[in-house]
Amino acid sequence: MKRQEGSDGRAQSSGSVDLGGASGTTIREIVAGAARFWEPLRVPYNGVLVVVVLAWLVLTWPHFRTALTLESLLAFVILALAANALYCVAYGVEIAMQRTAFRAGWRPWRWILWLAGTLLAAALAWYWMADEIYPHSG
């Protein structure tokens, strides 16, 4: 936490943690900046995953008709929650990069991490549909 001297000469806490270094950026500022970047991109991330699942359902529809049950809906909800929990891994990378000397160079390129993570999630969703759900339907 930053310590500042108040008007009475006593040390006062500002409520944020100083990460040190020349920038003087606090962890609160880093997390807020990360949220401003990553949270709006969560919508297209989820959209890509929905497109993958819908593509499987539409392209193989007669086969999946019997697989659409309340139990399978629960599995899809759990997998969606897991995908969103894994999306939060980006925050760890973001915070780590913001604390390094590469901070200024990192910010313009972090969309590459989003793209790589989204493609990986789409590939995992495709695999899950192809290997785990499709063979067990019908």
PDB file of C-alpha atoms in Angstrom:
ATOM      1  CA  MET A   1       0.000   0.000   0.000  1.00  0.00           C
ATOM      2  CA  LYS A   2       1.151   3.513  -0.626  1.00  0.00           C
ATOM      3  CA  ARG A   3       1.930   5.428   2.505  1.00  0.00           C
ATOM      4  CA  GLN A   4       1.509   9.166   2.477  1.00  0.00           C
ATOM      5  CA  GLU A   5       2.052  11.635   5.235  1.00  0.00           C
ATOM      6  CA  GLY A   6      -1.118  13.407   6.319  1.00  0.00           C
ATOM      7  CA  SER A   7      -1.413  17.009   7.488  1.00  0.00           C
ATOM      8  CA  ASP A   8      -0.878  15.849  11.083  1.00  0.00           C
ATOM      9  CA  GLY A   9       2.461  14.198  10.198  1.00  0.00           C
ATOM     10  CA  ARG A  10       1.169  10.615  10.540  1.00  0.00           C
ATOM     11  CA  ALA A  11       1.457   8.051   7.770  1.00  0.00           C
ATOM     12  CA  GLN A  12      -1.787   7.384   5.935  1.00  0.00           C
ATOM     13  CA  SER A  13      -2.652   4.555   3.566  1.00  0.00           C
ATOM     14  CA  SER A  14      -4.025   5.370   0.107  1.00  0.00           C
ATOM     15  CA  GLY A  15      -5.644   1.915  -0.210  1.00  0.00           C
ATOM     16  CA  SER A  16      -3.680   0.805  -3.264  1.00  0.00           C
ATOM     17  CA  VAL A  17      -0.548  -1.241  -3.661  1.00  0.00           C
ATOM     18  CA  ASP A  18       2.422   0.417  -5.362  1.00  0.00           C
ATOM     19  CA  LEU A  19       4.181  -2.032  -7.646  1.00  0.00           C
ATOM     20  CA  GLY A  20       7.365  -0.060  -7.577  1.00  0.00           C
ATOM     21  CA  GLY A  21       9.346   0.845 -10.613  1.00  0.00           C
ATOM     22  CA  ALA A  22       9.464   4.108 -12.473  1.00  0.00           C
ATOM     23  CA  SER A  23       5.823   4.114 -13.514  1.00  0.00           C
ATOM     24  CA  GLY A  24       4.417   4.102  -9.977  1.00  0.00           C
ATOM     25  CA  THR A  25       1.394   2.147 -11.245  1.00  0.00           C
ATOM     26  CA  THR A  26      -0.743   0.533  -8.583  1.00  0.00           C
ATOM     27  CA  ILE A  27      -2.211  -2.949  -8.789  1.00  0.00           C
ATOM     28  CA  ARG A  28      -5.677  -1.366  -8.703  1.00  0.00           C
ATOM     29  CA  GLU A  29      -4.861   0.675 -11.810  1.00  0.00           C
ATOM     30  CA  ILE A  30      -3.459  -2.364 -13.600  1.00  0.00           C
ATOM     31  CA  VAL A  31      -6.493  -4.528 -12.821  1.00  0.00           C
ATOM     32  CA  ALA A  32      -8.879  -1.734 -13.825  1.00  0.00           C
ATOM     33  CA  GLY A  33      -7.033  -1.278 -17.108  1.00  0.00           C
ATOM     34  CA  ALA A  34      -7.055  -5.011 -17.718  1.00  0.00           C
ATOM     35  CA  ALA A  35     -10.803  -5.167 -17.118  1.00  0.00           C
ATOM     36  CA  ARG A  36     -11.369  -2.270 -19.525  1.00  0.00           C
ATOM     37  CA  PHE A  37      -9.522  -4.180 -22.222  1.00  0.00           C
ATOM     38  CA  TRP A  38     -10.535  -7.814 -21.569  1.00  0.00           C
ATOM     39  CA  GLU A  39     -14.161  -7.628 -20.490  1.00  0.00           C
ATOM     40  CA  PRO A  40     -15.573  -6.100 -23.700  1.00  0.00           C
ATOM     41  CA  LEU A  41     -13.761  -8.860 -25.630  1.00  0.00           C
ATOM     42  CA  ARG A  42     -15.486 -11.568 -23.561  1.00  0.00           C
ATOM     43  CA  VAL A  43     -18.631 -11.088 -25.693  1.00  0.00           C
ATOM     44  CA  PRO A  44     -16.972 -11.913 -29.054  1.00  0.00           C
ATOM     45  CA  TYR A  45     -15.022 -14.733 -27.339  1.00  0.00           C
ATOM     46  CA  ASN A  46     -18.286 -16.316 -26.241  1.00  0.00           C
ATOM     47  CA  GLY A  47     -19.787 -15.573 -29.644  1.00  0.00           C
ATOM     48  CA  VAL A  48     -17.072 -17.602 -31.370  1.00  0.00           C
ATOM     49  CA  LEU A  49     -17.751 -20.543 -29.046  1.00  0.00           C
ATOM     50  CA  VAL A  50     -21.497 -20.312 -29.658  1.00  0.00           C
ATOM     51  CA  VAL A  51     -20.870 -20.324 -33.424  1.00  0.00           C
ATOM     52  CA  VAL A  52     -18.765 -23.495 -33.099  1.00  0.00           C
ATOM     53  CA  VAL A  53     -21.470 -25.293 -31.129  1.00  0.00           C
ATOM     54  CA  LEU A  54     -24.290 -24.073 -33.390  1.00  0.00           C
ATOM     55  CA  ALA A  55     -22.314 -25.105 -36.479  1.00  0.00           C
ATOM     56  CA  TRP A  56     -22.072 -28.636 -35.113  1.00  0.00           C
ATOM     57  CA  LEU A  57     -25.756 -28.696 -34.245  1.00  0.00           C
ATOM     58  CA  VAL A  58     -26.904 -27.322 -37.600  1.00  0.00           C
ATOM     59  CA  LEU A  59     -24.524 -29.302 -39.808  1.00  0.00           C
ATOM     60  CA  THR A  60     -25.293 -32.598 -38.095  1.00  0.00           C
ATOM     61  CA  TRP A  61     -28.859 -31.844 -37.009  1.00  0.00           C
ATOM     62  CA  PRO A  62     -30.666 -35.130 -37.384  1.00  0.00           C
ATOM     63  CA  HIS A  63     -27.926 -36.849 -35.443  1.00  0.00           C
ATOM     64  CA  PHE A  64     -28.027 -34.369 -32.525  1.00  0.00           C
ATOM     65  CA  ARG A  65     -31.810 -34.303 -32.115  1.00  0.00           C
ATOM     66  CA  THR A  66     -31.771 -37.119 -29.563  1.00  0.00           C
ATOM     67  CA  ALA A  67     -28.794 -35.622 -27.727  1.00  0.00           C
ATOM     68  CA  LEU A  68     -30.592 -32.411 -26.794  1.00  0.00           C
ATOM     69  CA  THR A  69     -31.816 -33.233 -23.313  1.00  0.00           C
ATOM     70  CA  LEU A  70     -31.925 -31.427 -20.000  1.00  0.00           C
ATOM     71  CA  GLU A  71     -28.821 -33.365 -18.973  1.00  0.00           C
ATOM     72  CA  SER A  72     -26.908 -32.250 -22.082  1.00  0.00           C
ATOM     73  CA  LEU A  73     -28.036 -28.665 -21.476  1.00  0.00           C
ATOM     74  CA  LEU A  74     -26.472 -28.861 -18.015  1.00  0.00           C
ATOM     75  CA  ALA A  75     -23.231 -30.126 -19.575  1.00  0.00           C
ATOM     76  CA  PHE A  76     -23.226 -27.202 -22.034  1.00  0.00           C
ATOM     77  CA  VAL A  77     -23.773 -24.717 -19.201  1.00  0.00           C
ATOM     78  CA  ILE A  78     -20.915 -26.238 -17.184  1.00  0.00           C
ATOM     79  CA  LEU A  79     -18.623 -26.150 -20.231  1.00  0.00           C
ATOM     80  CA  ALA A  80     -19.578 -22.519 -20.908  1.00  0.00           C
ATOM     81  CA  LEU A  81     -18.750 -21.609 -17.309  1.00  0.00           C
ATOM     82  CA  ALA A  82     -15.423 -23.443 -17.610  1.00  0.00           C
ATOM     83  CA  ALA A  83     -14.620 -21.592 -20.858  1.00  0.00           C
ATOM     84  CA  ASN A  84     -15.304 -18.279 -19.136  1.00  0.00           C
ATOM     85  CA  ALA A  85     -13.204 -19.245 -16.134  1.00  0.00           C
ATOM     86  CA  LEU A  86     -10.334 -20.080 -18.490  1.00  0.00           C
ATOM     87  CA  TYR A  87     -10.797 -16.687 -20.159  1.00  0.00           C
ATOM     88  CA  CYS A  88      -9.668 -15.173 -16.865  1.00  0.00           C
ATOM     89  CA  VAL A  89      -6.189 -16.645 -17.401  1.00  0.00           C
ATOM     90  CA  ALA A  90      -5.570 -13.597 -19.583  1.00  0.00           C
ATOM     91  CA  TYR A  91      -5.734 -11.422 -16.472  1.00  0.00           C
ATOM     92  CA  GLY A  92      -2.731 -13.237 -14.999  1.00  0.00           C
ATOM     93  CA  VAL A  93      -0.713 -12.672 -18.164  1.00  0.00           C
ATOM     94  CA  GLU A  94      -1.876  -9.053 -18.347  1.00  0.00           C
ATOM     95  CA  ILE A  95      -0.930  -8.268 -14.754  1.00  0.00           C
ATOM     96  CA  ALA A  96       2.433 -10.003 -15.108  1.00  0.00           C
ATOM     97  CA  MET A  97       3.246  -8.111 -18.315  1.00  0.00           C
ATOM     98  CA  GLN A  98       2.133  -4.797 -16.825  1.00  0.00           C
ATOM     99  CA  ARG A  99       4.640  -5.280 -14.014  1.00  0.00           C
ATOM    100  CA  THR A 100       7.603  -5.730 -16.364  1.00  0.00           C
ATOM    101  CA  ALA A 101       9.748  -3.357 -18.357  1.00  0.00           C
ATOM    102  CA  PHE A 102       7.800  -4.487 -21.454  1.00  0.00           C
ATOM    103  CA  ARG A 103       4.647  -2.699 -20.290  1.00  0.00           C
ATOM    104  CA  ALA A 104       4.586  -0.022 -22.992  1.00  0.00           C
ATOM    105  CA  GLY A 105       5.356  -2.520 -25.746  1.00  0.00           C
ATOM    106  CA  TRP A 106       2.846  -5.076 -24.463  1.00  0.00           C
ATOM    107  CA  ARG A 107      -0.336  -3.016 -24.579  1.00  0.00           C
ATOM    108  CA  PRO A 108      -0.614  -2.593 -28.376  1.00  0.00           C
ATOM    109  CA  TRP A 109      -0.032  -6.340 -28.906  1.00  0.00           C
ATOM    110  CA  ARG A 110      -2.264  -7.915 -26.263  1.00  0.00           C
ATOM    111  CA  TRP A 111      -4.993  -8.510 -28.823  1.00  0.00           C
ATOM    112  CA  ILE A 112      -2.756 -11.326 -30.105  1.00  0.00           C
ATOM    113  CA  LEU A 113      -3.184 -13.079 -26.745  1.00  0.00           C
ATOM    114  CA  TRP A 114      -6.959 -12.636 -27.091  1.00  0.00           C
ATOM    115  CA  LEU A 115      -6.909 -14.054 -30.631  1.00  0.00           C
ATOM    116  CA  ALA A 116      -4.699 -17.013 -29.662  1.00  0.00           C
ATOM    117  CA  GLY A 117      -6.849 -17.789 -26.631  1.00  0.00           C
ATOM    118  CA  THR A 118     -10.054 -17.521 -28.631  1.00  0.00           C
ATOM    119  CA  LEU A 119      -8.702 -19.815 -31.353  1.00  0.00           C
ATOM    120  CA  LEU A 120      -7.551 -22.311 -28.729  1.00  0.00           C
ATOM    121  CA  ALA A 121     -10.975 -22.217 -27.047  1.00  0.00           C
ATOM    122  CA  ALA A 122     -12.685 -22.693 -30.421  1.00  0.00           C
ATOM    123  CA  ALA A 123     -10.432 -25.655 -31.195  1.00  0.00           C
ATOM    124  CA  LEU A 124     -11.198 -27.199 -27.795  1.00  0.00           C
ATOM    125  CA  ALA A 125     -14.929 -26.639 -28.326  1.00  0.00           C
ATOM    126  CA  TRP A 126     -14.686 -28.239 -31.772  1.00  0.00           C
ATOM    127  CA  TYR A 127     -12.794 -31.200 -30.324  1.00  0.00           C
ATOM    128  CA  TRP A 128     -15.280 -31.578 -27.486  1.00  0.00           C
ATOM    129  CA  MET A 129     -18.211 -31.594 -29.899  1.00  0.00           C
ATOM    130  CA  ALA A 130     -16.482 -33.990 -32.311  1.00  0.00           C
ATOM    131  CA  ASP A 131     -14.997 -36.440 -29.850  1.00  0.00           C
ATOM    132  CA  GLU A 132     -17.076 -36.300 -26.696  1.00  0.00           C
ATOM    133  CA  ILE A 133     -20.601 -35.300 -27.666  1.00  0.00           C
ATOM    134  CA  TYR A 134     -21.136 -36.333 -31.308  1.00  0.00           C
ATOM    135  CA  PRO A 135     -20.229 -40.025 -30.884  1.00  0.00           C
ATOM    136  CA  HIS A 136     -22.587 -40.358 -27.912  1.00  0.00           C
ATOM    137  CA  SER A 137     -25.601 -38.793 -29.581  1.00  0.00           C
ATOM    138  CA  GLY A 138     -28.054 -40.684 -31.700  1.00  0.00           C
TER     139      GLY A 138
END
